[in-house]
Structure formats: structure tokens, C-alpha cells
Short mmCIF file of C-alpha atoms in Angstrom, two decimals:
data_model
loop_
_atom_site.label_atom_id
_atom_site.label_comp_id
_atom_site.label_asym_id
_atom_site.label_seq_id
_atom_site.Cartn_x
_atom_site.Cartn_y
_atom_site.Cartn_z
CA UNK A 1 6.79 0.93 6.66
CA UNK A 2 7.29 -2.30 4.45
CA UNK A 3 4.11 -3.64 3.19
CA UNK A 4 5.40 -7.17 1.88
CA UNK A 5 8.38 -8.93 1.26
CA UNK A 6 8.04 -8.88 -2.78
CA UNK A 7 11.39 -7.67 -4.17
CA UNK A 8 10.03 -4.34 -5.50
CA UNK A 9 8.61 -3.25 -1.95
CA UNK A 10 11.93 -4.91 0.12
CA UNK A 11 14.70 -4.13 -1.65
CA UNK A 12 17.80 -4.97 0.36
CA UNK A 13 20.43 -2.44 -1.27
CA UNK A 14 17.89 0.35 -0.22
CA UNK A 15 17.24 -0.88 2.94
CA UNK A 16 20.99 -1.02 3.88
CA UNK A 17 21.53 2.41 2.39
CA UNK A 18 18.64 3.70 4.34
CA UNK A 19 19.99 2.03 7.56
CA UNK A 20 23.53 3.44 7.03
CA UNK A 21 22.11 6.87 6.60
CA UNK A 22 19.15 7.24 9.68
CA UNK A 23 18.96 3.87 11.61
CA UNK A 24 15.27 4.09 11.05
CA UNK A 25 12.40 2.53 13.12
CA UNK A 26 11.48 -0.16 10.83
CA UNK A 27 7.45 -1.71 10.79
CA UNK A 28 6.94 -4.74 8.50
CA UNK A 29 4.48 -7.56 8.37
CA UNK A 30 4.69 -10.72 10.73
CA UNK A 31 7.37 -12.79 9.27
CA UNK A 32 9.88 -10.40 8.22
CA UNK A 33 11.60 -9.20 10.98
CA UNK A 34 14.66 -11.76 10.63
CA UNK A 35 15.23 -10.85 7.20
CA UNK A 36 15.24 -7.24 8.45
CA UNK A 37 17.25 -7.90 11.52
CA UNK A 38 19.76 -9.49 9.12
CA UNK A 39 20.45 -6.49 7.07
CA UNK A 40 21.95 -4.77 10.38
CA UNK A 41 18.58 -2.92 11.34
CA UNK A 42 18.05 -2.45 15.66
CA UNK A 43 14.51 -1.28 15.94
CA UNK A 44 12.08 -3.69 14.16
CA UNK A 45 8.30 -4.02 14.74
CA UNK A 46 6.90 -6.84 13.44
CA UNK A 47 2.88 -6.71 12.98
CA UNK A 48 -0.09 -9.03 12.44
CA UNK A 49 -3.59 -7.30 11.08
CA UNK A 50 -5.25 -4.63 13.01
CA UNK A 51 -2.01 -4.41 15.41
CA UNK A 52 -1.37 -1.11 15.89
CA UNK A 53 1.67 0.89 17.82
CA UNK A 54 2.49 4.42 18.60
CA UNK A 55 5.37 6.23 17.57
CA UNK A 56 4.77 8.98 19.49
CA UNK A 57 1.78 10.83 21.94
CA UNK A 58 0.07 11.81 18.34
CA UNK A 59 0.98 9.39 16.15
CA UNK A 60 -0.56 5.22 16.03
CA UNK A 61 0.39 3.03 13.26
CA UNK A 62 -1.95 0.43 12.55
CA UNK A 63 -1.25 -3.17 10.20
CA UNK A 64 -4.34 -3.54 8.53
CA UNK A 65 -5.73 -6.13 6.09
CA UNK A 66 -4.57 -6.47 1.93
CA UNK A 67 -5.53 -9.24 -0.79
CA UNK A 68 -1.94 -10.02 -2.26
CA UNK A 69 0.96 -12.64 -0.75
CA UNK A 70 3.82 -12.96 0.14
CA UNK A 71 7.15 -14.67 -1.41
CA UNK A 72 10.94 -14.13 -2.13
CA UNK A 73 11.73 -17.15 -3.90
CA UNK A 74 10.43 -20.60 -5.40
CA UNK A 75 9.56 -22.09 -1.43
CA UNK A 76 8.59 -19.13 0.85
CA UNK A 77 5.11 -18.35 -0.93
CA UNK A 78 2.31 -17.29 2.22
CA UNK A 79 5.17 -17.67 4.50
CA UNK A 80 5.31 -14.04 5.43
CA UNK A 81 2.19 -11.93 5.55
CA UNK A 82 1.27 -8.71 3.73
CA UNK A 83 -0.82 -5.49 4.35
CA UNK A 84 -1.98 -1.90 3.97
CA UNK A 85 -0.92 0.86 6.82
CA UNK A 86 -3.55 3.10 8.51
CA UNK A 87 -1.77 6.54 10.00
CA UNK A 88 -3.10 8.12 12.40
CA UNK A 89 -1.53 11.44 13.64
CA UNK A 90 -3.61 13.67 15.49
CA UNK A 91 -6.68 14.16 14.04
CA UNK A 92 -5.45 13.48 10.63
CA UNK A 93 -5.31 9.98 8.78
CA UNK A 94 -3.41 8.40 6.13
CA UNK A 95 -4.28 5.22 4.16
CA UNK A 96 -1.95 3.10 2.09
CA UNK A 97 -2.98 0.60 0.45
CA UNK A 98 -0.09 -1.22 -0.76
CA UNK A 99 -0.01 -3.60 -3.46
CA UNK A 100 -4.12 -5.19 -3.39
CA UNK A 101 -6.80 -6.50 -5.57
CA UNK A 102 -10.07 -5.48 -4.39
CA UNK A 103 -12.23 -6.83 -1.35
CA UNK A 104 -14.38 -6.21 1.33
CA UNK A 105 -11.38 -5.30 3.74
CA UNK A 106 -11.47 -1.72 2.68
CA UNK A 107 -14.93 -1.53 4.16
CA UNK A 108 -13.77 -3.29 7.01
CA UNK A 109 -10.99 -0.34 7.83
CA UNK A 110 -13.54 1.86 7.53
CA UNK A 111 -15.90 0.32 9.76
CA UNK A 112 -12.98 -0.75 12.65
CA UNK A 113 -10.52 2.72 12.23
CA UNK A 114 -12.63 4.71 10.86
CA UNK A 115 -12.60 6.88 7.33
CA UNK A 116 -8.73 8.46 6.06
CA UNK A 117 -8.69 12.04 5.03
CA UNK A 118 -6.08 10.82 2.46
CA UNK A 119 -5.66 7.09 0.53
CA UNK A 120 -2.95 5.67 -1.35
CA UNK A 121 -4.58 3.59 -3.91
CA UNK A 122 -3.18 1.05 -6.35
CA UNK A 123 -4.35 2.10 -10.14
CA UNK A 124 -2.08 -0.25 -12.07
CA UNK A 125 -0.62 -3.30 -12.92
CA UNK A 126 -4.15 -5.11 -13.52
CA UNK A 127 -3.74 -6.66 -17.14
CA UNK A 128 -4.70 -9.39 -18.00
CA UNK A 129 -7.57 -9.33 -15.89
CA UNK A 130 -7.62 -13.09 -15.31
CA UNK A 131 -4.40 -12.98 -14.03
CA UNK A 132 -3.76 -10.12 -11.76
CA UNK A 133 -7.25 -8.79 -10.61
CA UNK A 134 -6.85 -11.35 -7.45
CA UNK A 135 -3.52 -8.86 -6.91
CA UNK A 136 -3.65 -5.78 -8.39
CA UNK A 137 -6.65 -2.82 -8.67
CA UNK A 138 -8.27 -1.76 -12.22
CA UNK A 139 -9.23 1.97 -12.03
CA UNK A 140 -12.97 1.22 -11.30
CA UNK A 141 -11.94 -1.48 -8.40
CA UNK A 142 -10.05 1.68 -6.80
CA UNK A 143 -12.82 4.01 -7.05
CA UNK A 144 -15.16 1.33 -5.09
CA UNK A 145 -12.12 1.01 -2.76
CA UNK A 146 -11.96 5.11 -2.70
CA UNK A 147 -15.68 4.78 -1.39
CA UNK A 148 -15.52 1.68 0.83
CA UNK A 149 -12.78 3.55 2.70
CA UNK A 150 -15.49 7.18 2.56
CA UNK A 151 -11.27 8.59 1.40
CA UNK A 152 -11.57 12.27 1.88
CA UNK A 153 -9.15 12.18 -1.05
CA UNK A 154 -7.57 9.51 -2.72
CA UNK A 155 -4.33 9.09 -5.19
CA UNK A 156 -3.42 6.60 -7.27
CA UNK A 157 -0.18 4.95 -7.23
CA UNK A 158 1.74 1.65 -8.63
CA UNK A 159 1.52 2.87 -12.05
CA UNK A 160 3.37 4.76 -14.91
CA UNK A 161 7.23 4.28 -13.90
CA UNK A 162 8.02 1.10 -15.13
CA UNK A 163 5.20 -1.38 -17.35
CA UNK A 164 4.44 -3.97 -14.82
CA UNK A 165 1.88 -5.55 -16.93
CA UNK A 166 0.02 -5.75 -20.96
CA UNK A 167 -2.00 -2.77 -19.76
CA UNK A 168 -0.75 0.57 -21.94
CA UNK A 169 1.68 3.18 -19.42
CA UNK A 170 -1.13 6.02 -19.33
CA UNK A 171 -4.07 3.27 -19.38
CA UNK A 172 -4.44 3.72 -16.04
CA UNK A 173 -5.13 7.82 -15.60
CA UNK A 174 -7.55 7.42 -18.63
CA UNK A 175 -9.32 4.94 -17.52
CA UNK A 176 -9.65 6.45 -13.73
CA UNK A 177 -11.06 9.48 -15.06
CA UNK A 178 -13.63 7.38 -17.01
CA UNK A 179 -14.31 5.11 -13.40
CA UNK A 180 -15.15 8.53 -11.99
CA UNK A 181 -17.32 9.47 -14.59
CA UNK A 182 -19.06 6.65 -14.42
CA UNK A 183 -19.26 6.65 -10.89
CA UNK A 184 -20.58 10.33 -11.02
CA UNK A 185 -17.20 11.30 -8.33
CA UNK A 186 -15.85 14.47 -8.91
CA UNK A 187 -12.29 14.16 -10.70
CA UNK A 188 -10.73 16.33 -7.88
CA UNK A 189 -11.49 13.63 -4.91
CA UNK A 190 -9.13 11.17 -6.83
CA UNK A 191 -6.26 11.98 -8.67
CA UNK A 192 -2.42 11.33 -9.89
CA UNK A 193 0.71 13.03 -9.35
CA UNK A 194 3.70 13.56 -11.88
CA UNK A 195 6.57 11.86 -10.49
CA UNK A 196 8.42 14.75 -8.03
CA UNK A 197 4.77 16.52 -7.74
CA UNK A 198 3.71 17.52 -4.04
CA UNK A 199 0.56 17.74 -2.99
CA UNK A 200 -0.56 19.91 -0.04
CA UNK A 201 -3.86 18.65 1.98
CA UNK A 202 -5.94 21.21 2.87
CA UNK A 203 -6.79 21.07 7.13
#
């Protein structure tokens, strides 16, 4: 699943590995299936919003809605689109949110595909505010995105392996456990993983 065509989310040397190794099923957003098709991939989806497909009798994917863009270079800015994934397998759900500042769309996934039992949620890369909170979620913009979306469980993600922006490395766990303070959320119903760390959801 490739949210956007941003060079840290599409990286072709991956990509070509990961062909070379499974010949994957590739879904990206509407725009991107040429550069795909280019680096030797067979089986590429290419999705507007609220598109969905099925992989299988149990399993839909469906494109939905992000606030971020799109670029690769100097000229190709909006060219491509970007989004967020919502999994469906069975009767369990899956959220990711990508890269996404905050808006009303998570409300809107909620309302069209219903609520995920799990959400991938953007905690970092916000600082300076003026600057990336069109892009990027503070802490406090994921916990309102954590209850837009009614997330059985959310955790946070885009943060803490490399300093994207002025915010400090661990900035963002602190200040999610103060958003959920705030927000009187139990610290359990949102949370972060060490890099390597699995996390078993319970049925």
C-alpha cells in the first residue's frame, strides 16, 4: 500500500528489492501507477478516494481521504494524489493514516466505513507549527483524530527514527501522554511501540 509519492513513502531501491523478492500486488494513489509500472511491477491498482477493492472473499481495501500532497520534484506538486488506507478483513478493521495534518475527513471515514478496531496515527514531525500543522499531526490533533475515527485503539507512528522536524526526538510520546490527560483518554487506548515491538490485538 503506498500512500503518496513523497520520497520517504516511495522509495524506488525498496520497491525494486521488494518486487525482485515477491512480485507483490501493489495499491497506490491515482497518478502513480506509471511510475510504479516503470520499476518492473505487473499488478498495480491505482485508486481515487473512497475506491475500494478486494483482495480476497474477506478482505476490501479502501483509498480514503488525507490532508498532505503530493510531489517528487520542483514541477509535479498536486500532480499525483495522496491518502490514508481503511482494511477491512472480516470483521476486523485497520486504519492508516499516512502522513496528515488534521481535518474533518477522519470523521468522515467514520461516518462512510465505519469505526477501525485499530489506527495508525501520525504523532510527529509537527514543528514549527506554522509550517507543518497543514501536513503533519501534533499529539493533541491525533487524539481528536483517535476520537473522530471512535479507534478502538490507536498507535502513533512517523516519529522517533530519524528528526524530521525542530520538535525534540521523544517530544512526541511526552506530549501524547499529556493530550490524553488532558483529554481524560485512558493511556492504554493510544500508545507507541519501540522499534521491533509487536503488538497483539485482543479479538
Amino acid at each position: 500500500l503506498l500512500s503518496h509519492n513523497h520520497y520517504d513513502h516511495l522509495d524506488v531501491k525498496t520497491l525494486k528489492i521488494l518486487n525482485k523478492r515477491y512480485s507483490p500486488r501493489v495499491i497506490t494513489a491515482l497518478g502513480d501507477k506509471s511510475l510504479i509500472e516503470s520499476l518492473g511491477f505487473r499488478k498495480v491498482d491505482e485508486m481515487d478516494w473512497w475506491e475500494d477493492v478486494d483482495i480476497n472473499q474477506e478482505t476490501r481495501i479502501t483509498f480514503t481521504p488525507a490532508q498532505h500532497f503530493s510531489g517528487r520534484g520542483l514541477w509535479d506538486r498536486y500532480r499525483s494524489l495522496w491518502g490514508s488506507y481503511f482494511i477491512e478483513h472480516g470483521p476486523r478493521s485497520v486504519y492508516y493514516g499516512a502522513d496528515s495534518g488534521y481535518s474533518t475527513h477522519y470523521a468522515d471515514i467514520r461516518s462512510r466505513l465505519g469505526s477501525p478496531d485499530i489506527s495508525l496515527l501520525g504523532i510527529g514531525a509537527y514543528s514549527p507549527n506554522w509550517f507543518m500543522q497543514p501536513i503533519h499531526m501534533n499529539p493533541p490533533e491525533a487524539v481528536t483524530a483517535h476520537q473522530d475515527l471512535g479507534s478502538g485503539i490507536s498507535i502513533g507512528m512517523h516519529f522517533g527514527t530519524f528528526r524530521l522536524s525542530a520538535e525534540a526526538i521523544d517530544h512526541p510520546v511526552t506530549e501524547l501522554k499529556n493530550a490524553l490527560a488532558k483529554a481524560s483518554l485512558p493511556p492504554d487506548c493510544f500508545i507507541v511501540l519501540e522499534e521491533g515491538e509487536s503488538f497483539l490485538s485482543p479479538p
